[in-house]
XYZ file of C-alpha atoms in Angstrom:
640
model
C 104.881 81.363 184.506
C 101.294 80.738 183.451
C 100.685 80.458 179.756
C 98.851 83.021 177.640
C 95.809 82.557 175.404
C 95.513 83.953 171.904
C 94.249 87.300 173.214
C 97.366 87.771 175.301
C 95.590 87.383 178.651
C 96.928 85.137 181.350
C 94.929 81.927 181.576
C 94.433 82.169 185.323
C 92.717 85.564 184.843
C 89.668 83.664 183.602
C 89.250 82.243 187.089
C 89.010 85.734 188.524
C 85.554 86.226 187.034
C 83.581 85.390 190.159
C 80.176 86.186 188.730
C 80.131 89.717 190.123
C 80.716 91.473 186.828
C 77.446 93.394 187.121
C 79.063 95.590 189.789
C 82.158 96.535 187.753
C 83.233 97.983 184.426
C 86.418 97.512 182.433
C 85.629 100.548 180.227
C 84.798 98.368 177.223
C 87.829 96.136 177.679
C 90.306 98.986 178.015
C 91.026 98.715 181.750
C 93.356 95.955 182.945
C 95.114 96.633 186.243
C 96.790 95.058 189.262
C 97.450 96.173 192.810
C 101.183 96.784 193.044
C 101.783 98.060 196.575
C 99.970 98.807 199.815
C 102.143 101.219 201.753
C 101.642 102.050 205.421
C 101.689 105.815 205.873
C 103.919 106.812 208.757
C 102.986 110.086 210.368
C 105.836 112.111 211.823
C 103.501 114.099 214.091
C 100.030 113.930 215.560
C 97.373 115.343 213.167
C 96.285 118.835 214.155
C 95.103 122.088 212.614
C 98.555 122.483 211.075
C 99.154 118.930 209.836
C 95.846 117.632 208.467
C 94.767 114.030 208.111
C 96.528 111.330 206.110
C 95.065 107.948 205.203
C 96.494 104.979 207.095
C 97.377 103.201 203.857
C 98.393 104.358 200.406
C 97.825 101.992 197.473
C 99.555 101.938 194.094
C 97.820 100.387 191.092
C 99.541 99.552 187.795
C 97.350 99.813 184.678
C 98.172 98.496 181.209
C 98.468 101.440 178.824
C 95.964 102.148 176.069
C 95.904 105.278 173.992
C 92.469 106.586 175.039
C 92.475 105.279 178.620
C 94.010 108.462 180.042
C 90.935 110.340 178.854
C 88.560 107.902 180.578
C 90.155 107.580 183.998
C 89.263 110.274 186.519
C 90.214 111.157 190.074
C 87.386 110.165 192.364
C 86.614 106.885 190.585
C 86.160 103.952 192.946
C 88.224 100.794 192.677
C 87.507 97.347 194.135
C 90.139 94.732 195.010
C 89.452 91.273 196.394
C 90.691 91.092 199.997
C 91.776 88.408 202.426
C 88.321 88.022 203.986
C 86.832 86.582 200.791
C 85.720 82.969 201.019
C 83.621 80.412 199.172
C 80.321 81.828 200.465
C 80.941 85.502 199.713
C 83.284 87.734 197.762
C 84.678 90.752 199.592
C 86.355 93.708 197.967
C 88.308 96.563 199.553
C 87.125 99.877 198.109
C 89.607 102.586 197.127
C 89.259 106.070 195.674
C 91.628 107.270 192.942
C 93.510 110.354 194.153
C 96.112 110.721 191.365
C 96.629 109.491 187.806
C 99.859 109.702 185.847
C 101.333 107.871 182.839
C 104.827 106.402 182.796
C 107.170 105.765 179.849
C 109.885 103.158 180.312
C 112.413 105.049 178.219
C 111.823 108.368 179.956
C 111.788 106.800 183.404
C 115.270 105.398 182.861
C 116.642 108.621 181.422
C 119.223 110.215 183.689
C 119.954 113.931 183.954
C 123.627 112.990 183.748
C 123.203 111.580 180.226
C 124.664 113.332 177.198
C 122.282 116.232 176.421
C 121.671 115.452 172.722
C 120.945 111.874 173.749
C 118.346 113.089 176.273
C 116.577 115.203 173.651
C 116.633 112.344 171.153
C 114.984 109.940 173.618
C 112.367 112.517 174.612
C 111.462 113.307 170.999
C 111.134 109.639 170.115
C 108.834 109.096 173.103
C 106.252 111.604 171.862
C 104.927 109.311 169.164
C 104.702 106.362 171.536
C 101.785 107.923 173.427
C 99.633 107.642 170.282
C 100.060 103.871 170.213
C 98.799 101.069 172.428
C 102.320 99.860 173.206
C 102.085 98.167 176.600
C 105.752 97.190 176.594
C 107.065 100.733 177.030
C 104.188 102.576 178.678
C 101.988 102.159 181.721
C 99.516 104.151 183.808
C 99.968 104.388 187.550
C 97.142 105.205 189.970
C 97.464 106.380 193.543
C 94.426 105.351 195.592
C 93.232 105.868 199.148
C 91.082 103.350 201.073
C 87.471 104.373 201.690
C 87.372 102.144 204.784
C 84.469 100.193 203.318
C 84.186 96.660 201.973
C 81.881 95.672 199.137
C 80.434 92.293 200.204
C 78.735 90.089 197.608
C 77.270 86.872 199.114
C 76.557 84.119 196.619
C 72.946 84.309 195.531
C 72.284 87.515 197.513
C 72.397 91.245 196.973
C 75.572 93.192 197.613
C 76.032 95.209 200.804
C 78.658 97.556 202.235
C 80.471 97.103 205.536
C 82.494 99.794 207.241
C 86.116 99.054 208.063
C 89.410 98.480 206.276
C 90.416 95.001 205.110
C 93.870 94.438 203.665
C 93.574 93.741 199.913
C 95.385 90.897 198.184
C 98.635 92.181 196.684
C 98.898 91.700 192.897
C 95.158 91.025 192.692
C 93.123 92.256 189.767
C 91.719 95.788 190.199
C 88.200 96.637 189.047
C 86.307 99.906 188.592
C 82.845 100.191 190.119
C 80.352 100.837 187.344
C 77.719 103.549 187.020
C 74.863 101.536 188.500
C 76.920 100.424 191.501
C 77.987 104.008 192.211
C 74.372 105.144 191.964
C 73.279 102.397 194.351
C 76.062 103.161 196.850
C 75.506 106.892 197.092
C 71.811 107.300 196.322
C 69.795 104.193 197.169
C 69.459 104.809 200.956
C 68.554 108.459 200.338
C 66.010 107.771 197.598
C 64.371 105.007 199.634
C 63.898 107.434 202.527
C 62.361 109.897 200.054
C 60.015 107.214 198.748
C 61.417 107.592 195.219
C 62.444 104.745 192.866
C 66.177 104.088 192.735
C 66.356 101.060 190.388
C 66.824 103.175 187.274
C 68.874 106.321 186.921
C 66.454 108.981 185.726
C 67.650 112.482 186.445
C 66.910 116.093 185.564
C 68.619 119.418 186.472
C 65.310 121.288 186.943
C 64.872 121.984 190.667
C 61.089 121.531 190.756
C 61.252 118.156 189.026
C 64.266 116.537 190.677
C 65.673 116.989 194.214
C 69.194 116.095 193.112
C 72.006 118.552 193.971
C 73.950 117.829 190.805
C 75.881 114.978 189.229
C 78.848 112.906 190.354
C 82.066 113.746 188.498
C 82.603 110.244 187.209
C 82.255 108.627 183.758
C 81.807 112.136 182.313
C 83.994 111.336 179.322
C 81.546 108.584 178.352
C 78.601 110.997 178.498
C 77.021 109.241 181.477
C 75.492 111.245 184.303
C 75.088 109.879 187.831
C 72.936 112.161 190.009
C 73.781 112.873 193.625
C 71.053 113.134 196.261
C 71.201 113.983 199.958
C 68.806 113.335 202.816
C 67.379 116.830 203.357
C 66.145 116.088 206.876
C 69.627 115.030 208.030
C 71.304 117.800 206.026
C 69.295 120.433 207.901
C 69.119 118.919 211.365
C 72.812 118.033 211.613
C 74.130 121.231 209.999
C 76.287 121.695 206.915
C 79.048 123.947 205.653
C 80.092 125.350 202.263
C 83.753 126.346 201.972
C 85.492 127.700 198.900
C 87.483 130.618 197.524
C 85.941 133.676 195.878
C 84.266 132.869 192.568
C 83.863 129.113 193.143
C 80.054 129.357 193.352
C 79.212 129.260 197.093
C 76.116 131.469 196.770
C 75.055 129.609 193.629
C 75.263 126.246 195.442
C 73.566 127.505 198.597
C 70.669 129.066 196.680
C 70.082 125.807 194.812
C 70.168 123.748 198.010
C 67.658 126.114 199.611
C 65.456 126.064 196.497
C 65.297 122.258 196.580
C 64.694 122.207 200.333
C 61.600 124.327 199.841
C 60.362 122.447 196.759
C 60.993 118.901 198.001
C 60.345 118.968 201.748
C 56.812 119.426 203.080
C 57.455 121.879 205.897
C 61.116 122.949 206.206
C 61.482 126.681 206.828
C 64.554 128.660 205.759
C 66.025 131.836 207.258
C 68.885 133.437 205.310
C 71.190 136.062 206.830
C 72.310 137.775 203.627
C 74.901 140.448 204.364
C 75.887 140.829 200.699
C 72.394 141.328 199.152
C 72.848 138.443 196.673
C 69.841 136.292 197.441
C 66.966 138.584 196.372
C 68.213 137.929 192.839
C 69.309 134.291 193.263
C 65.964 133.282 194.835
C 63.624 135.604 192.950
C 61.777 132.665 191.378
C 60.974 131.254 194.836
C 59.963 134.666 196.183
C 57.681 135.270 193.183
C 55.890 131.922 193.551
C 52.421 132.716 194.963
C 52.185 129.184 196.391
C 55.265 129.604 198.598
C 54.706 131.924 201.591
C 57.892 133.988 201.799
C 59.171 137.334 202.980
C 62.065 139.495 201.826
C 63.104 141.846 204.634
C 65.484 144.705 203.842
C 67.004 147.375 206.086
C 65.197 150.291 204.396
C 61.721 150.753 202.883
C 61.391 150.002 199.145
C 59.451 152.396 196.926
C 59.256 150.190 193.853
C 60.822 147.458 191.694
C 63.383 149.870 190.229
C 64.892 150.496 193.665
C 64.879 146.781 194.529
C 66.569 146.027 191.222
C 69.314 148.564 191.953
C 70.202 147.260 195.411
C 70.164 143.538 194.519
C 73.623 142.158 193.690
C 73.518 140.279 190.372
C 75.793 137.641 188.800
C 77.950 138.926 185.969
C 75.790 137.348 183.258
C 72.734 139.255 184.539
C 74.259 142.619 185.427
C 72.518 144.381 182.512
C 69.448 142.147 182.362
C 66.402 144.309 183.147
C 63.870 141.450 183.147
C 64.249 141.109 186.914
C 62.450 144.437 187.341
C 59.244 142.730 186.255
C 59.969 139.818 188.570
C 60.556 142.172 191.507
C 57.339 144.021 190.639
C 55.487 140.713 190.966
C 57.116 140.012 194.328
C 56.140 143.474 195.580
C 52.568 143.059 194.325
C 52.216 139.947 196.506
C 53.179 141.948 199.610
C 56.293 139.875 200.200
C 58.735 142.749 200.823
C 59.202 144.530 204.150
C 61.928 146.252 206.105
C 63.505 145.600 209.467
C 62.872 147.864 212.445
C 65.257 147.531 215.356
C 63.240 147.113 218.564
C 63.277 150.079 220.882
C 64.327 147.906 223.774
C 64.605 144.135 223.525
C 63.763 141.955 226.501
C 67.039 140.349 227.625
C 67.595 136.690 228.375
C 68.790 135.356 231.726
C 72.142 134.675 230.112
C 72.451 138.318 229.057
C 71.762 139.478 232.630
C 74.500 137.120 233.872
C 76.847 138.431 231.159
C 76.260 141.979 232.410
C 77.253 140.837 235.885
C 80.369 139.107 234.550
C 81.510 142.192 232.625
C 80.940 144.440 235.631
C 82.917 142.041 237.802
C 85.827 142.187 235.355
C 85.729 145.992 235.463
C 85.893 145.934 239.281
C 88.339 143.051 239.640
C 90.563 145.079 242.025
C 87.736 145.874 244.466
C 86.943 142.807 246.609
C 83.809 144.252 248.181
C 82.259 145.005 244.784
C 83.136 141.577 243.348
C 81.694 139.875 246.462
C 78.442 141.799 246.019
C 78.208 140.883 242.322
C 78.977 137.224 243.058
C 76.229 137.229 245.688
C 73.720 138.536 243.132
C 74.916 136.029 240.530
C 74.464 133.067 242.884
C 70.977 134.293 243.781
C 70.060 134.417 240.061
C 71.457 130.917 239.528
C 69.367 129.626 242.405
C 66.252 131.309 240.991
C 66.877 129.682 237.598
C 67.525 126.273 239.169
C 64.335 126.355 241.219
C 62.275 127.396 238.200
C 64.114 125.049 235.779
C 64.919 128.051 233.612
C 67.406 127.975 230.711
C 69.875 130.784 230.138
C 68.388 131.416 226.693
C 64.906 132.066 228.139
C 63.680 135.654 228.185
C 63.246 137.246 231.603
C 59.759 138.053 232.882
C 58.292 140.638 235.259
C 58.450 138.271 238.234
C 62.201 137.935 237.728
C 62.587 141.718 237.503
C 60.942 142.038 240.950
C 63.253 139.342 242.302
C 66.390 140.884 240.734
C 65.550 144.377 242.002
C 65.074 143.037 245.535
C 68.291 140.972 245.533
C 70.408 143.752 243.972
C 69.279 146.320 246.537
C 69.988 143.835 249.324
C 73.522 143.434 247.964
C 74.062 147.217 248.075
C 73.111 147.311 251.744
C 74.834 144.073 252.757
C 78.202 144.984 251.216
C 77.876 148.766 251.713
C 78.501 149.702 248.080
C 79.554 153.328 247.500
C 76.520 155.183 246.152
C 78.381 156.874 243.264
C 79.927 153.655 241.927
C 78.784 151.907 238.755
C 77.908 148.800 240.785
C 75.566 150.844 242.996
C 73.985 152.414 239.903
C 73.384 149.021 238.277
C 71.964 147.413 241.428
C 69.511 150.215 242.143
C 68.112 150.551 238.601
C 67.069 146.970 237.855
C 63.397 147.842 238.254
C 63.689 149.911 235.055
C 63.802 146.665 233.099
C 60.036 146.629 233.588
C 59.736 149.397 230.956
C 61.043 147.017 228.297
C 57.964 144.829 228.483
C 55.728 147.734 227.465
C 58.118 148.696 224.651
C 58.237 145.109 223.408
C 54.428 145.049 223.332
C 54.482 148.183 221.151
C 56.965 146.495 218.788
C 54.651 143.509 218.426
C 51.752 145.767 217.502
C 53.592 147.447 214.627
C 51.814 146.553 211.399
C 52.297 147.009 207.667
C 55.671 146.276 206.098
C 57.694 147.010 209.249
C 59.225 143.895 210.830
C 60.859 144.037 214.260
C 62.360 140.836 215.620
C 59.168 139.581 217.228
C 57.205 139.840 213.971
C 59.903 137.786 212.235
C 59.523 135.156 214.955
C 55.782 135.166 214.316
C 56.393 134.659 210.580
C 58.308 131.490 211.404
C 55.556 130.360 213.746
C 53.067 130.731 210.904
C 53.012 129.414 207.332
C 56.026 131.325 205.982
C 58.558 128.967 204.386
C 61.310 131.436 203.399
C 62.515 134.509 205.316
C 65.287 136.349 203.477
C 67.010 138.925 205.704
C 68.972 140.984 203.187
C 70.643 143.598 205.400
C 74.102 144.880 204.475
C 74.832 146.880 207.647
C 76.961 144.442 209.705
C 76.003 145.684 213.177
C 72.258 145.480 212.414
C 72.227 142.006 210.881
C 74.559 140.630 213.564
C 72.278 141.890 216.333
C 69.275 140.477 214.505
C 71.016 137.094 214.177
C 71.727 137.040 217.921
C 68.217 138.014 218.951
C 66.333 135.876 216.430
C 68.253 132.640 217.009
C 68.049 133.112 220.786
C 64.283 133.589 220.723
C 63.595 130.649 218.424
C 65.814 128.313 220.466
C 64.279 129.526 223.733
C 60.753 128.891 222.412
C 61.631 125.363 221.334
C 63.172 124.670 224.738
C 60.208 125.946 226.736
C 57.956 123.414 225.069
C 59.898 120.597 223.434
C 59.384 120.901 219.686
C 61.204 119.609 216.607
C 58.661 120.436 213.913
C 58.723 122.188 211.592
C 62.486 122.070 210.859
C 64.090 125.504 210.535
C 67.386 126.098 208.729
C 69.402 129.229 209.559
C 71.790 129.933 206.658
C 74.736 132.268 207.325
C 76.419 133.460 204.137
C 79.771 135.218 204.665
C 79.857 133.274 207.921
C 83.107 134.877 209.091
C 80.914 137.868 209.995
C 78.670 135.775 212.252
C 80.886 132.979 213.629
C 84.406 134.448 213.868
C 87.177 132.705 215.776
C 87.283 133.730 219.441
C 90.661 135.453 219.073
C 89.123 137.712 216.393
C 85.804 138.368 218.152
C 85.140 141.524 220.176
C 81.896 143.026 221.449
C 78.895 142.052 219.354
C 81.039 139.620 217.326
C 81.944 137.752 220.509
C 78.309 137.577 221.511
C 77.348 136.470 217.998
C 79.865 133.640 217.719
C 78.816 132.351 221.165
C 75.152 132.480 220.147
C 75.619 130.626 216.851
C 77.855 128.060 218.544
C 75.072 127.460 221.079
C 72.588 127.034 218.247
C 74.883 124.507 216.545
C 75.406 122.566 219.772
C 71.797 122.456 220.905
C 69.703 123.091 217.810
C 69.588 119.551 216.445
C 67.632 118.445 219.540
C 64.893 120.903 218.606
C 64.796 120.642 214.803
C 66.971 123.745 214.244
C 69.796 123.473 211.716
C 72.552 125.754 210.463
C 74.422 126.305 207.236
C 77.780 128.089 207.349
C 79.217 129.371 204.052
C 82.549 131.190 203.839
C 85.696 131.660 201.778
C 88.102 131.726 204.741
C 87.493 128.779 207.020
C 90.596 129.703 209.051
C 88.764 132.765 210.391
C 85.884 130.725 211.841
C 85.104 129.458 215.320
C 86.509 125.904 215.253
C 84.131 124.787 218.025
C 81.263 125.663 215.685
C 82.907 123.911 212.712
C 83.133 120.664 214.639
C 79.331 120.560 214.915
C 78.899 120.281 211.129
C 78.075 116.825 209.769
C 78.055 117.618 206.031
C 80.590 119.657 204.068
C 80.898 121.001 200.540
C 84.520 121.915 199.846
C 85.583 123.921 196.805
C 88.999 125.345 195.867
C 90.925 126.561 198.917
C 94.249 127.969 197.655
C 95.677 128.644 201.123
C 97.359 125.537 202.581
C 96.261 126.411 206.118
C 92.592 126.358 205.079
C 93.015 122.909 203.517
C 94.825 121.465 206.516
C 92.125 122.855 208.814
C 89.440 121.171 206.677
C 91.474 117.969 206.657
C 91.903 117.843 210.434
C 88.398 119.085 211.323
C 86.463 116.840 208.936
C 88.927 113.896 208.606
C 89.314 114.253 204.839
C 92.619 113.041 203.419
C 94.993 115.746 202.203
C 95.522 113.885 198.936
C 91.800 114.117 198.175
C 91.673 117.803 199.134
C 94.526 118.654 196.753
C 92.234 117.673 193.883
C 89.908 120.566 194.749
C 92.565 123.034 193.547
C 91.740 121.905 190.008
C 87.999 122.498 190.392
C 86.158 124.994 188.249
C 83.120 127.005 189.405
C 80.348 124.718 190.612
C 82.581 121.699 191.311
C 82.684 120.462 194.894
C 83.948 117.748 197.173
C 80.961 116.486 199.186
C 81.367 114.439 202.346
C 78.803 113.705 205.039
C 78.388 111.600 208.154
C 74.593 111.516 207.900
C 73.140 112.936 204.679
C 74.656 110.759 201.918
C 74.317 107.061 201.213
C 77.894 106.329 202.361
C 79.168 107.757 205.628
C 82.141 110.126 205.381
C 83.125 109.119 201.842
C 84.454 112.030 199.723
C 82.440 112.478 196.512
C 83.463 114.780 193.657
C 80.329 116.455 192.277
C 79.271 119.049 189.721
C 76.446 121.072 191.267
C 73.471 122.194 189.217
C 73.611 125.845 188.173
C 71.237 128.262 189.921
C 71.667 130.723 187.047
C 69.902 128.267 184.732
C 66.934 128.284 187.095
C 66.904 132.087 187.038
C 67.225 132.220 183.259
C 64.327 129.795 182.820
C 62.252 131.870 185.258
C 63.058 135.199 183.555
C 62.027 133.898 180.121
C 58.420 134.470 181.122
C 59.219 138.208 181.325
C 61.083 138.300 177.992
C 59.068 140.303 175.419
C 60.916 138.564 172.559
C 60.278 135.045 173.806
C 58.035 132.941 171.527
């Protein structure tokens, strides 16, 4: 056994100081720990939507007890342990994330339920006072930790770097906690460098206009330290993101703050919000009222004045009786930023919609071979037309195609001798009527004033408008608008390859727009297919999506798999958590921590938008209500 010095530390511990102390903290001498076990996790079944994801290894760390240490340690803290790839030229540390913290008492641990009952109570009562001491002989803290699959590499005389991959740590080795500056460098340095902002010092502010941070990392909070968290906005938008959490966890609050910072801190990103719950006119009123930010609030009915707008806007509980927003809405109206949506008399269909009509008609006539042969003949002719013209299914049809379709459909009637009173005959002989839609669409485009059909909204996005807020509570109207608008924007970008400016389509209450296929009928089926197409193809053309919902289990899983960044709040239903775990490869042990989150607390993980790829980060998001309160003070008659 090695000897001990006068401070009670083992002498060979001195040799563990490898000169890398600037990367770690021992919490002012309180933290002394060793790696006890590295356990291989054996899965009994293949991970799926019903089993979730489990880390390959599970590590147990033993920590010497100190009275105030339990108040300093937090789930989500990162640990570093020297691993077997360390050598004389560089030190390498396996990185772990704390998933569980619990204290142990030697006397209580050895207490059996079979012991004499008065004896059990006596031992328990005597143990209470022990927790107020620093007695390391009878008490200990145990940490469960999960590998991050990254190594911290510190070459001698060079700057530290991070390498992806798991390296087996040395059993019984000293365990260290990454300090505040190291955490800041890990998560924020790559992002801040891309933004052209200094990262060497941690200077942070919750005000959206001054600082593009999303919030702070939930780490070292007990010591009063704040580590900001930043994301790469370009990657966040282009590679899509999701916000998932139960009612009351702050989804709309988080989304409004992300959108606010996107507009303030990116030069050209445009935002389209499909707001089926009428929350965002209030949550983004400061952005709408800014005369320097071209924006448009589009409702489903005309607005006569600020009083009416105030009544229909859904407000957070703290502002339900706050009348100052009436003045803010009056300012928004005075800038001409409010309009209402007019459904087009007759929208021009896409090639894909024409093919869908054929498919549905074929299904209706499945028992009539002659009719199905005729419809298949027309379908193949359309496919050939599209192939020759290099036309995408999302492109809108034109008058030349109408002439072609009318000719081919009438040929099919004659060739296959379709009964003249059948629905197939009626469809084939009326295709020339599609020509009327072009004139109607031209009338829609010429509508002026505060009336906004779909084409005028497209033109807003082609112009200088940065924010388009579609606050329409009638589900059928906003779903149809989502289908038509996303199809037109994607088709335009495809016709002439374009990635600038980036456009983000944000779907709040996403279960209304991207439902699972087994729940989708009619317009919902069409909508979920359209949004899935946007998610699959949009990143090639600078089009991104945000999906926010409280029930992830109701969503189209094909669409979910396109998301590269996720904000996960409390999800009480186990199925929702296991679906998140399996879809986004987040360990179940980490997800369990989210059940303890309060409003505004999130688990953030990203493949592209954070400084570390696919590393779960516990964060406290900045509060959008503070932004609103600061904005409304200018309308407060009692303010100094």
